[in-house]
N, CA, C and O atoms as a MOPAC input file, in Angstrom:
PM7 MOZYME 1SCF
protein

 N    114.12700 1    64.62700 1    93.70900 1
 C    114.84600 1    65.47200 1    93.11200 1
 C    114.48700 1    66.98300 1    93.02600 1
 O    115.28300 1    67.84000 1    93.41200 1
 N    113.27200 1    67.28400 1    92.51100 1
 C    112.53200 1    68.89200 1    92.70200 1
 C    112.31300 1    68.49800 1    94.63600 1
 O    113.11200 1    69.11500 1    95.33900 1
 N    111.40800 1    67.64100 1    95.33100 1
 C    110.90700 1    67.48100 1    96.74700 1
 C    112.61300 1    67.82300 1    97.74300 1
 O    112.82800 1    68.69600 1    98.58400 1
 N    113.44000 1    66.87700 1    97.26800 1
 C    115.02300 1    67.47300 1    97.89800 1
 C    115.24800 1    69.07400 1    97.88900 1
 O    115.64100 1    69.78700 1    98.81200 1
 N    114.86500 1    69.44400 1    96.50300 1
 C    115.30000 1    70.83800 1    96.13900 1
 C    114.61000 1    71.58000 1    97.58700 1
 O    115.38200 1    71.85300 1    98.50600 1
 N    113.64500 1    71.77700 1    97.67600 1
 C    112.87200 1    72.66100 1    97.81800 1
 C    112.29300 1    72.18800 1    99.52800 1
 O    111.71000 1    73.03800 1   100.20100 1
 N    112.47000 1    71.16300 1    99.93100 1
 C    112.45500 1    70.65800 1   101.61600 1
 C    113.60700 1    70.29700 1   102.18200 1
 O    113.68100 1    69.32900 1   102.94000 1
 N    114.79400 1    71.17700 1   101.80900 1
 C    116.31800 1    71.11600 1   102.53900 1
 C    115.99500 1    71.84900 1   103.64800 1
 O    114.79300 1    72.09800 1   103.74500 1
 N    116.71100 1    72.27400 1   104.52300 1
 C    117.50900 1    72.98600 1   105.56600 1
 C    116.54000 1    74.06700 1   105.58400 1
 O    115.50400 1    74.43700 1   106.13600 1
 N    117.82600 1    74.54900 1   104.26300 1
 C    117.73400 1    76.12400 1   104.55100 1
 C    116.26100 1    76.36300 1   104.23600 1
 O    115.71300 1    76.94500 1   105.17200 1
 N    115.25800 1    76.03800 1   102.98100 1
 C    114.50800 1    76.41500 1   102.30800 1
 C    112.71600 1    76.09200 1   103.24600 1
 O    111.73400 1    76.81100 1   103.06400 1
 N    112.75000 1    74.80500 1   104.23100 1
 C    112.25900 1    74.70200 1   105.29300 1
 C    111.98100 1    75.85200 1   106.43500 1
 O    110.93900 1    76.32300 1   106.89100 1
 N    113.72300 1    76.15500 1   106.75800 1
 C    113.39400 1    77.32000 1   107.60900 1
 C    112.89800 1    78.61600 1   107.64200 1
 O    112.57700 1    79.41100 1   108.52600 1
 N    112.94200 1    78.59800 1   105.70700 1
 C    112.55500 1    79.88600 1   105.31100 1
 C    111.08100 1    79.54000 1   105.50600 1
 O    110.45900 1    80.14000 1   106.38200 1
 N    110.34400 1    78.41400 1   104.59200 1
 C    109.07400 1    78.48200 1   104.85600 1
 C    108.65300 1    78.36000 1   106.49900 1
 O    107.43900 1    78.44200 1   106.68500 1
 N    109.19700 1    78.23900 1   107.29500 1
 C    108.30800 1    77.95100 1   109.10000 1
 C    108.36400 1    80.26600 1   109.66200 1
 O    107.71200 1    81.08500 1   110.31000 1
 N    109.49200 1    80.18700 1   108.88900 1
 C    109.78000 1    81.69300 1   109.19800 1
 C    108.29100 1    82.64200 1   108.53000 1
 O    107.60800 1    83.59300 1   108.91100 1
 N    108.31900 1    81.98800 1   107.69200 1
 C    107.05200 1    83.21400 1   106.70200 1
 C    106.09200 1    82.91100 1   107.66300 1
 O    105.71300 1    83.72900 1   108.50200 1
 N    105.57000 1    81.44900 1   107.54900 1
 C    104.25700 1    81.34200 1   108.72200 1
 C    104.46300 1    81.51600 1   109.89500 1
 O    103.47500 1    80.98900 1   110.40700 1
 N    105.49000 1    82.15800 1   111.23500 1
 C    105.47500 1    82.62800 1   111.68500 1
 C    105.42900 1    84.25700 1   111.49100 1
 O    104.83700 1    84.90700 1   112.35200 1
 N    105.94000 1    84.82500 1   110.56200 1
 C    105.42800 1    86.36300 1   110.36200 1
 C    104.08300 1    86.45700 1   110.54600 1
 O    103.51000 1    87.28400 1   111.25400 1
 N    103.65800 1    85.71200 1   109.98500 1
 C    102.59400 1    85.61300 1   108.66300 1
 C    101.21000 1    85.95500 1   110.19600 1
 O    100.22300 1    86.68700 1   110.27000 1
 N    101.97000 1    84.83100 1   111.30400 1
 C    100.59100 1    84.86000 1   112.74100 1
 C    100.51900 1    86.24700 1   113.08500 1
 O     99.32900 1    86.55200 1   113.14900 1
 N    101.26600 1    87.23100 1   113.33600 1
 C    100.57800 1    88.48800 1   114.33400 1
 C    100.37900 1    89.79400 1   113.31100 1
 O    100.37200 1    90.99000 1   113.60300 1
 N    100.14600 1    88.83600 1   111.38400 1
 C     99.94800 1    89.83000 1   110.81800 1
 C     98.70900 1    89.54700 1   110.82500 1
 O     97.98700 1    90.51400 1   111.06800 1
 N     98.16600 1    88.51700 1   110.63700 1
 C     96.02700 1    87.64000 1   111.13400 1
 C     95.56500 1    88.80600 1   112.96500 1
 O     94.57300 1    89.50200 1   113.18600 1
 N     96.70500 1    88.54100 1   113.80600 1
 C     96.45800 1    89.07400 1   114.56100 1
 C     96.27400 1    90.64500 1   114.74400 1
 O     95.40000 1    91.28900 1   115.32400 1
 N     97.32600 1    91.00200 1   114.09300 1
 C     97.01800 1    92.68900 1   113.52000 1
 C     95.99400 1    93.19600 1   112.85300 1
 O     95.61600 1    94.36700 1   112.89200 1
 N     95.55400 1    92.34700 1   112.25600 1
 C     94.57900 1    92.77400 1   111.41400 1
 C     93.08300 1    92.33800 1   111.83200 1
 O     92.05500 1    92.73000 1   111.28000 1
 N     93.20200 1    91.17000 1   113.25900 1
 C     92.34600 1    91.52700 1   113.65700 1
 C     91.61700 1    92.62500 1   114.87500 1
 O     90.65400 1    93.33500 1   115.16500 1
 N     92.99400 1    92.07800 1   115.29700 1
 C     92.94500 1    93.97500 1   116.49800 1
 C     92.63900 1    95.14200 1   115.81500 1
 O     91.90900 1    95.90500 1   116.44700 1
 N     93.14100 1    95.67900 1   114.19700 1
 C     92.46000 1    96.51000 1   113.55000 1
 C     90.77900 1    96.64300 1   113.36700 1
 O     90.09700 1    97.59100 1   113.75500 1
 N     90.24200 1    95.27000 1   112.57700 1
 C     88.82700 1    95.31900 1   112.84500 1
 C     88.26800 1    95.34600 1   114.54000 1
 O     87.45400 1    96.23800 1   114.78000 1
 N     88.52400 1    94.74300 1   115.30800 1
 C     88.20500 1    94.84200 1   116.58700 1
 C     87.89400 1    96.35200 1   116.76900 1
 O     86.91100 1    96.67200 1   117.43800 1
 N     88.90600 1    97.54600 1   116.05000 1
 C     88.52600 1    98.64800 1   116.87500 1
 C     88.10300 1    99.57600 1   116.20000 1
 O     87.77000 1   100.71000 1   116.54300 1
 N     88.11900 1    98.85000 1   114.73400 1
 C     86.82200 1   100.39700 1   113.92200 1
 C     85.65100 1   100.26300 1   114.33100 1
 O     84.76700 1   100.99200 1   114.78000 1
 N     85.91400 1    98.35800 1   113.91200 1
 C     83.99400 1    97.94100 1   113.95600 1
 C     84.03600 1    98.34300 1   115.55000 1
 O     83.48300 1    97.38400 1   116.08700 1
 N     84.43500 1    99.33500 1   116.64600 1
 C     83.86600 1   100.06000 1   117.65600 1
 C     84.04200 1   101.38800 1   118.49800 1
 O     83.94400 1   101.93000 1   119.59900 1
 N     84.58300 1   101.58300 1   116.32300 1
 C     84.31600 1   103.51900 1   116.07300 1
 C     83.35100 1   103.99000 1   117.15500 1
 O     83.93400 1   104.52600 1   118.09800 1
 N     82.37800 1   103.94500 1   117.23200 1
 C     81.31000 1   105.06700 1   117.70000 1
 C     81.53500 1   105.05500 1   118.79400 1
 O     81.90100 1   106.12200 1   119.28800 1
 N     81.42000 1   103.83000 1   119.68300 1
 C     81.56400 1   103.07300 1   120.86200 1
 C     82.15600 1   103.77600 1   121.72100 1
 O     81.60900 1   104.15400 1   122.75800 1
 N     83.31800 1   104.03400 1   121.40700 1
 C     84.96000 1   104.58500 1   122.29400 1
 C     85.19800 1   106.01400 1   121.37600 1
 O     84.95500 1   106.45400 1   120.25300 1
 N     85.94600 1   106.48000 1   122.85600 1
 C     86.37900 1   107.58700 1   122.17100 1
 C     87.64700 1   108.51600 1   121.64700 1
 O     87.85500 1   109.72500 1   121.74300 1
 N     88.64500 1   107.09000 1   120.86400 1
 C     89.35000 1   107.18000 1   120.40400 1
 C     89.26300 1   107.43800 1   118.99300 1
 O     88.50400 1   106.90600 1   118.18300 1
 N     90.20300 1   108.38800 1   118.78500 1
 C     89.67400 1   108.25800 1   117.30600 1
 C     90.13700 1   107.38100 1   116.40300 1
 O     90.63100 1   106.34100 1   116.83600 1
 N     90.06600 1   107.65000 1   114.70700 1
 C     90.97600 1   106.67300 1   114.08700 1
 C     92.18700 1   107.03000 1   114.03300 1
 O     93.05100 1   106.17700 1   113.83300 1
 N     92.50400 1   108.32600 1   114.19300 1
 C     94.11000 1   108.57300 1   113.68100 1
 C     94.83800 1   108.20400 1   115.03000 1
 O     96.05000 1   108.00800 1   114.94100 1
 N     94.32300 1   108.10000 1   116.10300 1
 C     94.64900 1   107.36700 1   116.95700 1
 C     95.03100 1   105.58800 1   116.68000 1
 O     95.95500 1   104.77600 1   116.70300 1
 N     93.81300 1   105.70600 1   116.46100 1
 C     93.85900 1   103.82000 1   116.82200 1
 C     94.43500 1   103.10300 1   115.02700 1
 O     94.47700 1   101.96400 1   114.56100 1
 N     94.77600 1   104.42600 1   114.50800 1
 C     96.03000 1   103.28100 1   113.80700 1
 C     97.14500 1   103.85100 1   113.55500 1
 O     97.72800 1   103.49800 1   112.53000 1
 N     97.93500 1   105.19900 1   114.67200 1
 C     98.56300 1   105.87900 1   115.01100 1
 C     99.61000 1   104.33800 1   115.86800 1
 O    100.72100 1   103.83300 1   115.70700 1
 N     98.59300 1   104.14900 1   116.63300 1
 C     98.94500 1   102.76700 1   117.58300 1
 C     99.67100 1   101.51700 1   117.06800 1
 O    100.74100 1   100.91200 1   117.13000 1
 N     97.82500 1   101.48400 1   116.24300 1
 C     98.45200 1    99.86100 1   115.11300 1
 C    100.02100 1   100.49700 1   114.98600 1
 O    100.88700 1   100.40100 1   115.85600 1
 N    100.11900 1   100.98700 1   114.03300 1
 C    101.86400 1   101.38500 1   113.38000 1
 C    103.17500 1   101.87000 1   114.02800 1
 O    104.28300 1   102.04700 1   113.52200 1
 N    102.54900 1   102.10200 1   115.83000 1
 C    103.48200 1   101.79100 1   116.80900 1
 C    103.58900 1   100.52400 1   117.61500 1
 O    104.69600 1   100.14800 1   118.00200 1
 N    102.84000 1   100.06100 1   117.80200 1
 C    102.87400 1    97.95500 1   118.25800 1
 C    103.43500 1    97.26300 1   117.07300 1
 O    104.32400 1    96.44800 1   117.32000 1
 N    103.06100 1    97.44200 1   115.72800 1
 C    103.31000 1    96.09100 1   114.59800 1
 C    104.09100 1    97.28500 1   113.73200 1
 O    104.22100 1    96.73400 1   112.63900 1
 N    104.70400 1    98.65700 1   113.60500 1
 C    105.69100 1    98.88900 1   112.95900 1
 C    107.11600 1    98.78200 1   112.77400 1
 O    107.76300 1    98.84700 1   111.72900 1
 N    107.66200 1    98.53000 1   114.47400 1
 C    109.14800 1    97.62300 1   114.04000 1
 C    109.63100 1    96.13900 1   113.88400 1
 O    110.61400 1    95.45800 1   113.59200 1
 N    107.88800 1    96.04900 1   114.38800 1
 C    108.38300 1    94.39700 1   114.24300 1
 C    108.68800 1    93.94000 1   112.51000 1
 O    109.50900 1    93.29400 1   111.86100 1
 N    107.31400 1    94.82900 1   112.27400 1
 C    106.87500 1    94.66400 1   110.85200 1
 C    109.05300 1    94.78500 1   110.63900 1
 O    109.91100 1    93.90900 1   110.53600 1
 N    109.10800 1    96.01100 1   110.65800 1
 C    110.49300 1    96.49400 1   109.82000 1
 C    111.55500 1    95.44500 1   110.70700 1
 O    112.39700 1    96.08000 1   111.34200 1
 N    111.58900 1    94.87500 1   110.76000 1
 C    113.08600 1    93.82200 1   111.21800 1
 C    112.14200 1    92.45800 1   110.64600 1
 O    112.71000 1    91.57900 1   109.99700 1
 N    111.01600 1    92.39400 1   110.87700 1
 C    111.08900 1    90.70500 1   110.22600 1
 C    110.88500 1    91.18800 1   108.96600 1
 O    109.69100 1    90.93200 1   109.12100 1
 N    110.92200 1    91.63100 1   107.90100 1
 C    111.03200 1    92.10100 1   106.72300 1
 C    112.39900 1    92.08900 1   106.23000 1
 O    112.73800 1    91.84800 1   105.07100 1
 N    113.19800 1    92.38800 1   107.27300 1
 C    114.43100 1    92.88700 1   106.51200 1
 C    115.19100 1    91.29600 1   106.70800 1
 O    116.02900 1    90.73900 1   106.00000 1
 N    114.32000 1    90.72300 1   108.33300 1
 C    115.18000 1    89.29400 1   107.71400 1
 C    114.81800 1    88.61100 1   106.94200 1
 O    115.36300 1    87.64300 1   106.41400 1
 N    113.89200 1    89.04000 1   106.81000 1
 C    113.12800 1    86.97200 1   105.38800 1
 C    113.41400 1    87.80700 1   104.03800 1
 O    113.18700 1    87.10600 1   103.05100 1
 N    113.95600 1    89.42700 1   103.64200 1
 C    114.44000 1    89.00600 1   102.42500 1
 C    115.68800 1    88.93800 1   102.65700 1
 O    116.30500 1    88.42100 1   101.72600 1
 N    116.40400 1    89.30200 1   103.66200 1
 C    117.98300 1    88.62100 1   103.66900 1
 C    118.34200 1    87.42900 1   103.43700 1
 O    119.52800 1    87.31100 1   103.12900 1
 N    117.38300 1    85.96500 1   103.49900 1
 C    117.20900 1    84.19000 1   104.04200 1
 C    117.01100 1    84.47400 1   103.08100 1
 O    117.99700 1    84.27100 1   102.37200 1
 N    115.52100 1    85.22800 1   102.12600 1
 C    115.52400 1    84.91000 1   100.74900 1
 C    116.91300 1    85.54900 1    99.69800 1
 O    117.57200 1    84.89200 1    98.89100 1
 N    116.99800 1    86.42600 1    99.90200 1
 C    117.59900 1    86.35500 1    98.85900 1
 C    119.69300 1    85.90100 1    98.44400 1
 O    120.42100 1    86.24900 1    97.51500 1
 N    120.02500 1    84.72300 1   100.10000 1
 C    120.69400 1    84.05900 1   100.13400 1
 C    120.01800 1    82.75800 1    99.31400 1
 O    120.68100 1    81.92900 1    98.69100 1
 N    118.70700 1    82.75600 1    99.43300 1
 C    119.14000 1    81.21300 1    98.46600 1
 C    118.28800 1    81.23800 1    97.38600 1
 O    117.70300 1    80.24700 1    96.94900 1
 N    118.19200 1    82.63900 1    96.83600 1
 C    118.30700 1    82.88300 1    95.85500 1
 C    119.33000 1    82.68800 1    94.73300 1
 O    119.33800 1    82.06300 1    93.67200 1
 N    120.46400 1    83.72400 1    95.60600 1
 C    121.72900 1    83.61700 1    95.16500 1
 C    122.84600 1    82.17400 1    94.78700 1
 O    123.69800 1    81.94200 1    93.93000 1
 N    121.91300 1    80.99900 1    96.66500 1
 C    122.82000 1    79.76400 1    96.60000 1
 C    122.03700 1    79.29400 1    95.30000 1
 O    122.83000 1    79.10000 1    94.37800 1
 N    120.67600 1    79.04800 1    94.94700 1
 C    119.65100 1    78.29600 1    93.21600 1
 C    120.92000 1    79.03900 1    92.54200 1
 O    122.08300 1    78.64500 1    92.63000 1
 N    120.42600 1    80.32000 1    91.77600 1
 C    121.42100 1    80.60900 1    90.87300 1
 C    123.23600 1    80.23200 1    90.51900 1
 O    123.82500 1    80.16200 1    89.44000 1
 N    123.75200 1    80.03900 1    91.99300 1
 C    124.88600 1    80.03000 1    91.05200 1
 C    125.47500 1    78.02400 1    91.37100 1
 O    126.64500 1    77.64900 1    91.43900 1
 N    124.42200 1    77.27500 1    91.47900 1
 C    124.62300 1    75.94000 1    91.24700 1
 C    124.11900 1    75.52800 1    90.04600 1
 O    124.22700 1    74.35100 1    89.70300 1

């Protein structure tokens, strides 16, 4: 019974969405670690690196988190009503 509730289509889509959203997070943190490890070698300042990181990943995370929150809220409301 628990397996059917946990792995129905809607919950499975949410789990897949969470995994897909996590991949760019890993990519972004790896990119940031590479940038910050080369701080002395490059002429780009740390503030510019942080700004570039936010410009690249900021809009993505805004859209991704809002979509994931709406889907999660819909699932929780569905579970509470039944």
